[in-house]
Amino acid sequence: MQNPTIELENVTVSYDRTVALHGANLRVNQGSIAGIVGMNGSGKSTLFKAIMGLEKLRSGRVLIQGKSINKIHQRNLLAYIPQTEAVDWDFPISVYDVVMMGRYGYMNCLRIPREIDRKIVQQSLAKTQLTGLEQRQIGELSGGQKKRTFLARTLAQQGEIILLDEPFAGVDVKTEKAIIELLIELRDLGKTILISTHDLSSIATFCDQVILVNKTILAYGTIADVFTPENLSRTFGGSVPQGLF
Amino acid sequence: MEIVWQWFTAPLQFQFMVQALFVSVLVGAICAVLSCYLTLKGWALMGDAVSHAVLPGVVLAYGLQIPLALGAFVFGLGSVLLIGLIKARTRVKEDAAIGLVFTGFFAFGLVLISKLPSNIDLMHILFGNLLGISPENLIQTIVITVIATIGLFIFRKDLLLFCFDPVHARTIGLNTAFLYYLLLIILALTIVAAQQTVGIILVISMLITPGSTAYLLTDNFDRMTILAVLSAVFSSVLGTYLSYHFDASPAGCIVVLQTLIFLMTMIFAPKYGLIARR
């Protein structure tokens, strides 16, 4: 058994008096792709935020590579790709500038790009097929290009752990395939990838592990072990999505 | 031509006019730069709240003979913290929390003015006193502008990232709490500086309008900043002249001009104007 790169021990997060995540335990190994599955409002986003150290924990702890995320503030260890709805697409910023923001953690305090930063940004753009669109304002992109812009930022950041929030929402099949290919490539380079989704059909094809979420982590492990009718009914509250089996 | 020339040069024989033009340009420019961040961050309402909430701080600072900026800062920050507390700890929503905190602070300021034995002119605080700037106020405005400019310059990229994607900012190790308070401190300082030109009621216009105008004109942040500054400086200069020639309120003239520029932009902007979007 490999060392886990992400560990949650009895993590509870609550807002006011509502418990968003209760007593969650989790281990994710390095170099794997884990799909986080749950309905809207099941606590997927809270789980992400807890892993990124953005939530105050009511109890328990989160360890990243064996260390507390709040203590080390490790730069560039975590890379996050937000949901499409969470981004202000009218923001006056170009594709190039967004990808360059992935490099800020490596720059001096004035954030002046060095030669290496420009080179890595160019490579990241090429890898996500965005070359030629650098100067586009981000709102002028197609759905797939928008996703790939943030994926390029993640590549430029060279993080070890990549979190993607609903990456396949609103993208076409071709883009979905391209994203999955890129994620598999990254996994084979040793990166750890977490994907949240409420779409079960696609993740089964490429995830090494699935994590079922409904106000807590109900189960995690390989698809064969975890995708039992009972677990799924607990995840989706009895309404198991059609077309899964 | 001669008449136009006269229109612009004749007032310059008065020192108060030279000073007024200088200060209005300085304040207009720094407010314009800050307005780009506020509009993108969605802090327009927050700016409005802070600008009203500083009133008791300004009055107390007058009374205690301490720098106005300090008093304004304490109450500006206090209002934001109280808004945050109400939002986090009660079921009252943020817009209601903002509304009730800033009016409460503002009302407290009014009570202080009417009760403190001092010769503060309420009208000057509320609507500015551009044509009667004291030497101390001139120095204060220059110092604040320099500090705010340096702060905004050094952290311009971090602040832009903070406005665009605070989660990413956190994950790459930026101190977002620091950036939040930095923006707030610069906001409070700028409000104090602008209080001299347009007063605390209309300062919010200086902090929203130039940025909004520029936002309709470009998709590039650097260009947005430049356009915001140009429109604000133009309004400040022309507004000051208009107020001199027509004996009208300087604050009123400056803000009306800014609003007119915004309305023209809203209609005629090449890409995001109403005509272009039809």
Short mmCIF file of C-alpha atoms in Angstrom, two decimals:
data_model
loop_
_atom_site.label_atom_id
_atom_site.label_comp_id
_atom_site.label_asym_id
_atom_site.label_seq_id
_atom_site.Cartn_x
_atom_site.Cartn_y
_atom_site.Cartn_z
CA MET A 1 0.00 0.00 0.00
CA GLN A 2 1.33 3.40 -1.04
CA ASN A 3 1.51 6.38 1.24
CA PRO A 4 -1.66 8.45 1.02
CA THR A 5 -1.16 11.98 -0.27
CA ILE A 6 -4.51 13.19 1.03
CA GLU A 7 -5.83 12.01 4.40
CA LEU A 8 -8.99 13.09 6.18
CA GLU A 9 -9.58 11.95 9.74
CA ASN A 10 -13.05 12.42 11.21
CA VAL A 11 -13.53 15.79 9.49
CA THR A 12 -16.63 17.77 10.37
CA VAL A 13 -17.51 21.11 8.80
CA SER A 14 -20.60 23.11 9.65
CA TYR A 15 -22.09 26.45 8.68
CA ASP A 16 -24.11 28.05 11.43
CA ARG A 17 -26.07 25.08 12.74
CA THR A 18 -26.15 23.12 9.50
CA VAL A 19 -23.62 20.33 9.28
CA ALA A 20 -22.24 20.20 5.75
CA LEU A 21 -19.87 17.32 6.26
CA HIS A 22 -19.90 14.99 9.23
CA GLY A 23 -17.07 12.74 10.43
CA ALA A 24 -15.51 12.22 7.02
CA ASN A 25 -12.60 9.81 6.65
CA LEU A 26 -10.63 9.45 3.44
CA ARG A 27 -7.31 8.29 2.03
CA VAL A 28 -6.26 9.09 -1.51
CA ASN A 29 -3.03 7.66 -2.86
CA GLN A 30 -0.49 9.56 -4.85
CA GLY A 31 -0.72 9.08 -8.60
CA SER A 32 -4.39 8.23 -8.72
CA ILE A 33 -7.60 9.72 -10.03
CA ALA A 34 -10.45 9.86 -7.56
CA GLY A 35 -13.99 10.76 -8.52
CA ILE A 36 -16.11 12.43 -5.88
CA VAL A 37 -19.74 11.53 -6.47
CA GLY A 38 -22.76 13.06 -4.84
CA MET A 39 -25.85 15.07 -5.50
CA ASN A 40 -25.89 18.85 -5.56
CA GLY A 41 -25.66 20.10 -2.01
CA SER A 42 -24.29 16.80 -0.73
CA GLY A 43 -21.09 18.40 0.55
CA LYS A 44 -18.78 17.88 -2.44
CA SER A 45 -17.72 21.51 -2.54
CA THR A 46 -17.27 21.54 1.22
CA LEU A 47 -15.04 18.49 0.94
CA PHE A 48 -12.93 20.30 -1.66
CA LYS A 49 -12.66 23.39 0.47
CA ALA A 50 -11.70 21.31 3.51
CA ILE A 51 -8.93 19.63 1.54
CA MET A 52 -7.69 23.02 0.35
CA GLY A 53 -7.66 24.37 3.88
CA LEU A 54 -10.38 26.94 3.16
CA GLU A 55 -12.83 25.70 5.77
CA LYS A 56 -12.60 25.86 9.52
CA LEU A 57 -12.94 22.30 10.76
CA ARG A 58 -15.35 21.67 13.61
CA SER A 59 -13.41 18.49 14.32
CA GLY A 60 -10.82 16.20 12.78
CA ARG A 61 -7.85 17.01 10.59
CA VAL A 62 -6.73 17.12 6.98
CA LEU A 63 -3.24 15.96 6.09
CA ILE A 64 -1.58 16.65 2.76
CA GLN A 65 1.53 14.54 2.25
CA GLY A 66 1.44 13.88 5.96
CA LYS A 67 1.35 17.53 6.99
CA SER A 68 -1.44 19.83 8.08
CA ILE A 69 -2.41 22.11 5.21
CA ASN A 70 -3.08 25.01 7.56
CA LYS A 71 0.35 24.82 9.09
CA ILE A 72 2.53 24.56 6.04
CA HIS A 73 0.66 26.72 3.51
CA GLN A 74 2.54 24.79 0.88
CA ARG A 75 2.81 26.86 -2.20
CA ASN A 76 1.74 25.32 -5.43
CA LEU A 77 1.02 21.92 -3.97
CA LEU A 78 -2.69 22.22 -4.69
CA ALA A 79 -4.21 23.37 -7.94
CA TYR A 80 -7.90 24.07 -8.21
CA ILE A 81 -10.15 24.29 -11.25
CA PRO A 82 -13.38 26.08 -10.32
CA GLN A 83 -16.84 25.28 -11.62
CA THR A 84 -17.75 27.21 -14.75
CA GLU A 85 -20.49 29.08 -12.88
CA ALA A 86 -18.04 30.21 -10.21
CA VAL A 87 -15.92 32.19 -12.68
CA ASP A 88 -16.62 35.80 -13.70
CA TRP A 89 -16.28 35.41 -17.47
CA ASP A 90 -16.74 39.15 -18.03
CA PHE A 91 -13.54 39.85 -16.11
CA PRO A 92 -11.14 41.93 -18.24
CA ILE A 93 -8.47 39.28 -18.43
CA SER A 94 -6.96 37.28 -21.28
CA VAL A 95 -6.32 33.55 -21.57
CA TYR A 96 -2.58 34.23 -21.31
CA ASP A 97 -3.00 36.22 -18.08
CA VAL A 98 -5.11 33.51 -16.46
CA VAL A 99 -2.53 30.85 -17.26
CA MET A 100 0.26 33.15 -16.06
CA MET A 101 -1.55 33.38 -12.70
CA GLY A 102 -0.61 29.74 -12.26
CA ARG A 103 3.00 30.92 -12.02
CA TYR A 104 2.49 33.67 -9.39
CA GLY A 105 3.55 31.40 -6.55
CA TYR A 106 6.98 31.05 -8.14
CA MET A 107 7.55 34.74 -8.85
CA ASN A 108 8.84 37.63 -6.74
CA CYS A 109 6.33 39.86 -4.99
CA LEU A 110 5.81 42.13 -8.01
CA ARG A 111 4.87 39.02 -10.03
CA ILE A 112 7.08 39.90 -12.95
CA PRO A 113 7.26 36.84 -15.24
CA ARG A 114 10.71 35.43 -15.89
CA GLU A 115 11.82 33.64 -19.02
CA ILE A 116 11.02 30.25 -17.46
CA ASP A 117 7.51 31.39 -16.51
CA ARG A 118 6.76 32.49 -20.07
CA LYS A 119 8.14 29.24 -21.41
CA ILE A 120 6.03 27.09 -19.08
CA VAL A 121 2.93 29.13 -19.89
CA GLN A 122 3.53 28.62 -23.62
CA GLN A 123 3.97 24.89 -23.08
CA SER A 124 0.81 24.70 -20.99
CA LEU A 125 -1.14 26.55 -23.66
CA ALA A 126 0.19 24.23 -26.35
CA LYS A 127 -0.67 21.15 -24.33
CA THR A 128 -4.26 22.30 -23.96
CA GLN A 129 -4.56 23.36 -27.62
CA LEU A 130 -4.99 27.01 -26.75
CA THR A 131 -2.06 28.36 -28.76
CA GLY A 132 -3.30 31.25 -30.88
CA LEU A 133 -6.04 32.16 -28.40
CA GLU A 134 -3.69 33.75 -25.85
CA GLN A 135 -5.02 37.28 -26.21
CA ARG A 136 -8.71 36.34 -26.17
CA GLN A 137 -10.74 37.73 -23.32
CA ILE A 138 -11.92 34.66 -21.40
CA GLY A 139 -15.62 35.33 -22.03
CA GLU A 140 -15.06 34.99 -25.78
CA LEU A 141 -14.14 31.32 -25.51
CA SER A 142 -16.23 28.24 -26.15
CA GLY A 143 -17.22 26.03 -23.22
CA GLY A 144 -14.38 23.61 -23.89
CA GLN A 145 -11.81 26.36 -24.34
CA LYS A 146 -12.88 27.89 -21.04
CA LYS A 147 -12.26 24.61 -19.23
CA ARG A 148 -8.94 24.14 -21.00
CA THR A 149 -7.82 27.64 -19.96
CA PHE A 150 -8.08 26.68 -16.33
CA LEU A 151 -6.53 23.31 -17.04
CA ALA A 152 -3.61 25.16 -18.63
CA ARG A 153 -3.30 27.29 -15.50
CA THR A 154 -3.10 24.10 -13.46
CA LEU A 155 -0.36 22.74 -15.72
CA ALA A 156 1.55 26.00 -15.42
CA GLN A 157 1.24 25.83 -11.65
CA GLN A 158 2.79 22.35 -11.66
CA GLY A 159 0.82 21.34 -8.57
CA GLU A 160 1.01 17.85 -7.14
CA ILE A 161 -2.68 17.62 -6.31
CA ILE A 162 -5.28 18.79 -8.79
CA LEU A 163 -8.89 19.38 -7.80
CA LEU A 164 -11.51 19.78 -10.50
CA ASP A 165 -15.01 20.95 -9.61
CA GLU A 166 -17.56 19.60 -12.14
CA PRO A 167 -15.12 19.70 -15.08
CA PHE A 168 -17.50 18.05 -17.53
CA ALA A 169 -20.52 20.27 -16.96
CA GLY A 170 -21.44 22.02 -20.18
CA VAL A 171 -18.61 20.72 -22.35
CA ASP A 172 -18.94 18.68 -25.52
CA VAL A 173 -17.91 15.05 -25.83
CA LYS A 174 -14.72 15.89 -27.70
CA THR A 175 -13.54 18.27 -24.98
CA GLU A 176 -14.47 15.76 -22.30
CA LYS A 177 -12.32 13.15 -23.99
CA ALA A 178 -9.41 15.58 -24.34
CA ILE A 179 -9.64 16.53 -20.67
CA ILE A 180 -9.73 12.88 -19.60
CA GLU A 181 -6.69 12.06 -21.75
CA LEU A 182 -4.79 14.93 -20.18
CA LEU A 183 -5.79 13.84 -16.67
CA ILE A 184 -4.62 10.28 -17.31
CA GLU A 185 -1.33 11.65 -18.59
CA LEU A 186 -0.94 13.75 -15.45
CA ARG A 187 -1.76 10.80 -13.23
CA ASP A 188 0.93 8.76 -14.95
CA LEU A 189 3.36 11.55 -14.07
CA GLY A 190 2.51 10.95 -10.41
CA LYS A 191 -0.07 13.69 -9.87
CA THR A 192 -3.05 13.08 -7.66
CA ILE A 193 -6.36 14.16 -9.15
CA LEU A 194 -9.74 14.71 -7.49
CA ILE A 195 -12.81 15.26 -9.63
CA SER A 196 -16.21 16.17 -8.30
CA THR A 197 -19.18 15.26 -10.42
CA HIS A 198 -22.79 14.25 -10.27
CA ASP A 199 -22.43 12.45 -13.59
CA LEU A 200 -21.66 8.79 -12.94
CA SER A 201 -21.47 7.55 -16.51
CA SER A 202 -18.15 9.15 -17.47
CA ILE A 203 -16.06 8.72 -14.35
CA ALA A 204 -16.32 4.96 -14.28
CA THR A 205 -14.15 4.83 -17.36
CA PHE A 206 -11.03 6.49 -15.98
CA CYS A 207 -11.18 6.89 -12.19
CA ASP A 208 -9.02 4.62 -10.03
CA GLN A 209 -11.15 5.32 -7.02
CA VAL A 210 -14.56 6.72 -6.29
CA ILE A 211 -15.68 8.60 -3.21
CA LEU A 212 -19.38 8.64 -2.40
CA VAL A 213 -20.54 11.76 -0.60
CA ASN A 214 -23.80 12.55 1.13
CA LYS A 215 -23.22 14.84 4.12
CA THR A 216 -20.30 12.54 4.94
CA ILE A 217 -18.05 10.20 3.03
CA LEU A 218 -20.23 7.10 2.73
CA ALA A 219 -17.65 4.91 1.05
CA TYR A 220 -14.47 5.11 -0.96
CA GLY A 221 -12.43 2.59 -2.90
CA THR A 222 -12.37 0.95 -6.28
CA ILE A 223 -15.43 1.17 -8.46
CA ALA A 224 -16.07 -2.56 -8.14
CA ASP A 225 -16.06 -2.37 -4.35
CA VAL A 226 -17.97 0.85 -3.90
CA PHE A 227 -20.62 0.97 -6.61
CA THR A 228 -23.03 -1.37 -4.87
CA PRO A 229 -26.74 -0.72 -5.18
CA GLU A 230 -26.92 -0.10 -1.45
CA ASN A 231 -24.15 2.50 -1.44
CA LEU A 232 -25.59 4.25 -4.46
CA SER A 233 -29.01 4.38 -2.95
CA ARG A 234 -27.53 6.00 0.17
CA THR A 235 -25.66 8.50 -2.02
CA PHE A 236 -28.58 9.46 -4.17
CA GLY A 237 -31.29 9.01 -1.58
CA GLY A 238 -32.99 6.08 -3.24
CA SER A 239 -33.11 7.57 -6.72
CA VAL A 240 -30.26 5.77 -8.45
CA PRO A 241 -29.58 7.45 -11.79
CA GLN A 242 -30.63 5.51 -14.83
CA GLY A 243 -28.19 3.94 -17.24
CA LEU A 244 -25.50 3.10 -14.74
CA PHE A 245 -25.65 -0.65 -14.79
CA MET B 1 -10.21 80.85 -29.34
CA GLU B 2 -9.06 83.71 -27.16
CA ILE B 3 -12.18 83.32 -25.05
CA VAL B 4 -11.60 79.60 -24.52
CA TRP B 5 -8.01 80.29 -23.57
CA GLN B 6 -9.14 82.94 -21.12
CA TRP B 7 -11.73 80.56 -19.70
CA PHE B 8 -8.99 78.16 -18.71
CA THR B 9 -6.17 80.52 -17.78
CA ALA B 10 -7.92 83.37 -15.96
CA PRO B 11 -8.83 81.31 -12.88
CA LEU B 12 -5.21 80.18 -12.53
CA GLN B 13 -4.21 83.61 -11.15
CA PHE B 14 -5.86 82.48 -7.91
CA GLN B 15 -3.84 80.16 -5.79
CA PHE B 16 -6.92 78.43 -4.44
CA MET B 17 -7.87 77.44 -7.99
CA VAL B 18 -4.43 76.05 -8.77
CA GLN B 19 -4.61 74.06 -5.55
CA ALA B 20 -8.14 72.93 -6.25
CA LEU B 21 -7.20 71.67 -9.70
CA PHE B 22 -4.13 69.91 -8.34
CA VAL B 23 -6.03 68.18 -5.54
CA SER B 24 -9.00 67.24 -7.70
CA VAL B 25 -6.69 65.62 -10.28
CA LEU B 26 -4.79 63.76 -7.57
CA VAL B 27 -7.93 62.49 -5.86
CA GLY B 28 -9.70 61.74 -9.14
CA ALA B 29 -6.77 59.66 -10.34
CA ILE B 30 -6.30 57.56 -7.19
CA CYS B 31 -10.05 56.99 -6.85
CA ALA B 32 -10.17 55.90 -10.49
CA VAL B 33 -7.43 53.30 -10.05
CA LEU B 34 -9.11 51.95 -6.94
CA SER B 35 -12.51 51.97 -8.66
CA CYS B 36 -11.26 49.38 -11.16
CA TYR B 37 -10.67 46.91 -8.33
CA LEU B 38 -13.88 47.77 -6.49
CA THR B 39 -16.10 47.31 -9.54
CA LEU B 40 -14.48 44.01 -10.46
CA LYS B 41 -14.56 42.74 -6.88
CA GLY B 42 -18.21 43.75 -6.53
CA TRP B 43 -17.41 46.03 -3.63
CA ALA B 44 -19.44 49.04 -4.78
CA LEU B 45 -21.89 48.69 -1.91
CA MET B 46 -19.03 48.08 0.50
CA GLY B 47 -17.39 51.31 -0.67
CA ASP B 48 -20.64 53.16 -0.12
CA ALA B 49 -20.92 51.74 3.38
CA VAL B 50 -17.36 52.56 4.36
CA SER B 51 -17.58 56.10 2.98
CA HIS B 52 -20.59 56.84 5.18
CA ALA B 53 -19.32 54.94 8.19
CA VAL B 54 -16.15 57.04 8.46
CA LEU B 55 -18.13 60.12 9.54
CA PRO B 56 -17.88 59.59 13.31
CA GLY B 57 -14.18 58.80 12.92
CA VAL B 58 -13.56 62.03 11.05
CA VAL B 59 -15.48 64.05 13.63
CA LEU B 60 -13.71 62.45 16.59
CA ALA B 61 -10.33 62.92 14.91
CA TYR B 62 -11.10 66.63 14.51
CA GLY B 63 -12.04 66.82 18.16
CA LEU B 64 -9.00 64.87 19.39
CA GLN B 65 -6.61 66.66 17.04
CA ILE B 66 -5.36 63.42 15.52
CA PRO B 67 -4.99 62.71 11.79
CA LEU B 68 -8.38 62.41 10.11
CA ALA B 69 -7.16 59.37 8.22
CA LEU B 70 -6.66 57.48 11.46
CA GLY B 71 -10.17 58.19 12.74
CA ALA B 72 -11.68 57.37 9.39
CA PHE B 73 -9.72 54.16 9.15
CA VAL B 74 -10.78 52.92 12.58
CA PHE B 75 -14.48 53.47 11.87
CA GLY B 76 -14.27 52.33 8.26
CA LEU B 77 -12.71 49.07 9.35
CA GLY B 78 -15.05 48.81 12.33
CA SER B 79 -18.08 49.04 10.06
CA VAL B 80 -16.76 46.29 7.79
CA LEU B 81 -16.01 44.01 10.73
CA LEU B 82 -19.46 44.63 12.19
CA ILE B 83 -21.09 43.90 8.82
CA GLY B 84 -19.11 40.66 8.63
CA LEU B 85 -20.10 39.72 12.16
CA ILE B 86 -23.81 40.34 11.59
CA LYS B 87 -23.71 38.38 8.35
CA ALA B 88 -21.86 35.43 9.87
CA ARG B 89 -23.61 35.20 13.23
CA THR B 90 -27.21 36.13 12.55
CA ARG B 91 -29.71 35.24 9.87
CA VAL B 92 -29.71 38.83 8.59
CA LYS B 93 -28.48 38.95 4.99
CA GLU B 94 -25.49 40.95 3.85
CA ASP B 95 -27.27 43.81 2.06
CA ALA B 96 -29.42 44.45 5.12
CA ALA B 97 -26.34 44.25 7.37
CA ILE B 98 -24.53 46.81 5.19
CA GLY B 99 -27.52 49.13 5.16
CA LEU B 100 -28.10 49.09 8.88
CA VAL B 101 -24.45 49.40 9.89
CA PHE B 102 -23.50 52.33 7.70
CA THR B 103 -26.61 54.35 8.49
CA GLY B 104 -26.06 53.66 12.19
CA PHE B 105 -22.45 54.85 12.01
CA PHE B 106 -23.42 57.86 9.91
CA ALA B 107 -26.15 58.84 12.37
CA PHE B 108 -23.70 58.52 15.24
CA GLY B 109 -21.42 60.92 13.35
CA LEU B 110 -24.26 63.42 13.03
CA VAL B 111 -24.92 63.25 16.76
CA LEU B 112 -21.23 63.81 17.48
CA ILE B 113 -21.07 66.85 15.20
CA SER B 114 -24.05 68.46 16.84
CA LYS B 115 -22.76 67.78 20.35
CA LEU B 116 -18.99 68.18 20.17
CA PRO B 117 -17.78 71.71 20.83
CA SER B 118 -15.84 72.26 17.65
CA ASN B 119 -16.10 74.33 14.54
CA ILE B 120 -16.46 71.48 12.10
CA ASP B 121 -18.49 72.42 9.10
CA LEU B 122 -20.73 69.47 8.42
CA MET B 123 -21.34 70.64 4.87
CA HIS B 124 -17.62 70.48 4.14
CA ILE B 125 -17.36 66.92 5.34
CA LEU B 126 -20.46 65.84 3.48
CA PHE B 127 -19.89 67.68 0.22
CA GLY B 128 -16.21 68.63 0.21
CA ASN B 129 -14.48 71.98 0.25
CA LEU B 130 -12.40 71.96 -2.87
CA LEU B 131 -12.02 75.70 -3.17
CA GLY B 132 -10.87 76.17 0.41
CA ILE B 133 -8.14 73.60 0.99
CA SER B 134 -5.96 74.20 4.03
CA PRO B 135 -2.19 73.56 3.86
CA GLU B 136 -2.53 70.60 6.24
CA ASN B 137 -5.22 69.06 4.10
CA LEU B 138 -3.12 69.57 1.00
CA ILE B 139 -0.22 67.69 2.58
CA GLN B 140 -2.55 64.99 3.87
CA THR B 141 -4.02 64.45 0.42
CA ILE B 142 -0.57 64.18 -1.16
CA VAL B 143 0.69 61.75 1.49
CA ILE B 144 -2.40 59.53 1.19
CA THR B 145 -2.23 59.52 -2.58
CA VAL B 146 1.43 58.51 -2.53
CA ILE B 147 0.80 55.70 -0.01
CA ALA B 148 -2.24 54.38 -1.86
CA THR B 149 -0.44 54.54 -5.21
CA ILE B 150 2.54 52.60 -3.88
CA GLY B 151 0.26 50.01 -2.27
CA LEU B 152 -1.81 49.55 -5.40
CA PHE B 153 1.29 49.40 -7.59
CA ILE B 154 3.20 46.81 -5.57
CA PHE B 155 0.20 44.54 -5.07
CA ARG B 156 -1.63 45.23 -8.32
CA LYS B 157 -1.24 41.70 -9.65
CA ASP B 158 -2.04 40.04 -6.33
CA LEU B 159 -5.10 42.26 -5.90
CA LEU B 160 -6.25 41.49 -9.41
CA LEU B 161 -5.93 37.77 -8.74
CA PHE B 162 -7.72 38.26 -5.41
CA CYS B 163 -10.60 39.92 -7.27
CA PHE B 164 -10.68 37.30 -10.01
CA ASP B 165 -10.14 34.03 -8.16
CA PRO B 166 -9.56 34.23 -4.40
CA VAL B 167 -9.52 30.43 -4.07
CA HIS B 168 -6.62 30.12 -6.48
CA ALA B 169 -4.90 32.97 -4.66
CA ARG B 170 -5.16 30.99 -1.43
CA THR B 171 -3.99 27.71 -2.90
CA ILE B 172 -0.80 29.22 -4.32
CA GLY B 173 0.01 30.61 -0.89
CA LEU B 174 -1.08 34.25 -1.18
CA ASN B 175 -2.32 35.75 2.06
CA THR B 176 -5.87 36.63 1.04
CA ALA B 177 -6.76 38.03 4.45
CA PHE B 178 -3.90 40.47 4.03
CA LEU B 179 -5.09 41.42 0.54
CA TYR B 180 -8.63 41.91 1.85
CA TYR B 181 -7.48 44.31 4.54
CA LEU B 182 -5.01 45.99 2.21
CA LEU B 183 -7.82 46.83 -0.18
CA LEU B 184 -9.93 47.99 2.75
CA ILE B 185 -7.15 50.19 4.18
CA ILE B 186 -6.52 51.78 0.79
CA LEU B 187 -10.27 52.31 0.46
CA ALA B 188 -10.52 54.05 3.84
CA LEU B 189 -7.46 56.20 3.11
CA THR B 190 -8.75 57.19 -0.30
CA ILE B 191 -12.13 58.14 1.14
CA VAL B 192 -10.37 60.49 3.55
CA ALA B 193 -8.45 62.08 0.69
CA ALA B 194 -11.56 62.37 -1.46
CA GLN B 195 -13.58 63.84 1.40
CA GLN B 196 -11.70 67.07 0.70
CA THR B 197 -12.78 67.28 -2.92
CA VAL B 198 -16.23 65.78 -3.12
CA GLY B 199 -17.17 64.93 0.46
CA ILE B 200 -18.15 61.59 1.89
CA ILE B 201 -21.59 61.48 0.27
CA LEU B 202 -20.37 61.68 -3.31
CA VAL B 203 -17.04 59.91 -2.92
CA ILE B 204 -18.71 56.65 -3.85
CA SER B 205 -19.31 58.06 -7.31
CA MET B 206 -15.56 58.65 -7.69
CA LEU B 207 -15.04 55.05 -6.58
CA ILE B 208 -17.53 53.40 -8.92
CA THR B 209 -18.14 55.54 -11.99
CA PRO B 210 -14.67 55.72 -13.61
CA GLY B 211 -14.14 51.99 -13.24
CA SER B 212 -17.59 51.20 -14.62
CA THR B 213 -17.04 53.53 -17.57
CA ALA B 214 -13.71 51.94 -18.40
CA TYR B 215 -15.16 48.45 -17.93
CA LEU B 216 -17.50 49.12 -20.85
CA LEU B 217 -14.61 50.18 -23.07
CA THR B 218 -12.00 47.45 -22.83
CA ASP B 219 -11.25 43.82 -22.03
CA ASN B 220 -7.77 44.56 -20.75
CA PHE B 221 -7.21 45.50 -17.13
CA ASP B 222 -4.25 47.83 -17.71
CA ARG B 223 -6.16 49.70 -20.39
CA MET B 224 -9.18 49.78 -18.08
CA THR B 225 -7.08 51.48 -15.39
CA ILE B 226 -5.73 54.06 -17.83
CA LEU B 227 -9.17 54.85 -19.24
CA ALA B 228 -10.65 55.14 -15.75
CA VAL B 229 -7.92 57.59 -14.73
CA LEU B 230 -8.32 59.63 -17.93
CA SER B 231 -12.09 59.95 -17.53
CA ALA B 232 -11.76 60.84 -13.84
CA VAL B 233 -9.03 63.43 -14.38
CA PHE B 234 -10.97 64.99 -17.26
CA SER B 235 -14.09 65.25 -15.07
CA SER B 236 -12.11 66.65 -12.14
CA VAL B 237 -10.44 69.39 -14.18
CA LEU B 238 -13.47 70.40 -16.19
CA GLY B 239 -15.75 70.11 -13.17
CA THR B 240 -13.51 72.40 -11.12
CA TYR B 241 -13.50 75.00 -13.91
CA LEU B 242 -17.24 74.78 -14.36
CA SER B 243 -17.83 75.23 -10.66
CA TYR B 244 -15.61 78.34 -10.73
CA HIS B 245 -17.26 79.94 -13.73
CA PHE B 246 -20.83 79.13 -12.79
CA ASP B 247 -20.34 79.40 -9.05
CA ALA B 248 -21.72 75.87 -8.67
CA SER B 249 -20.83 73.07 -6.25
CA PRO B 250 -17.46 71.59 -7.30
CA ALA B 251 -18.38 68.14 -6.05
CA GLY B 252 -21.65 68.31 -7.92
CA CYS B 253 -19.98 69.42 -11.16
CA ILE B 254 -17.30 66.72 -11.03
CA VAL B 255 -19.73 63.92 -10.30
CA VAL B 256 -22.30 65.08 -12.85
CA LEU B 257 -19.57 65.11 -15.51
CA GLN B 258 -18.44 61.61 -14.54
CA THR B 259 -21.99 60.38 -14.75
CA LEU B 260 -22.47 62.01 -18.17
CA ILE B 261 -19.31 60.33 -19.44
CA PHE B 262 -20.62 57.02 -18.15
CA LEU B 263 -23.99 57.50 -19.85
CA MET B 264 -22.32 58.42 -23.16
CA THR B 265 -20.10 55.36 -22.86
CA MET B 266 -23.04 53.16 -22.02
CA ILE B 267 -24.74 54.23 -25.24
CA PHE B 268 -21.83 54.60 -27.65
CA ALA B 269 -19.12 52.19 -26.41
CA PRO B 270 -17.78 50.30 -29.45
CA LYS B 271 -18.32 46.80 -28.13
CA TYR B 272 -20.38 46.88 -24.96
CA GLY B 273 -22.45 50.01 -25.67
CA LEU B 274 -26.22 49.80 -26.06
CA ILE B 275 -26.03 50.61 -29.78
CA ALA B 276 -23.31 48.06 -30.48
CA ARG B 277 -25.15 45.35 -28.58
CA ARG B 278 -28.45 45.85 -30.36
#
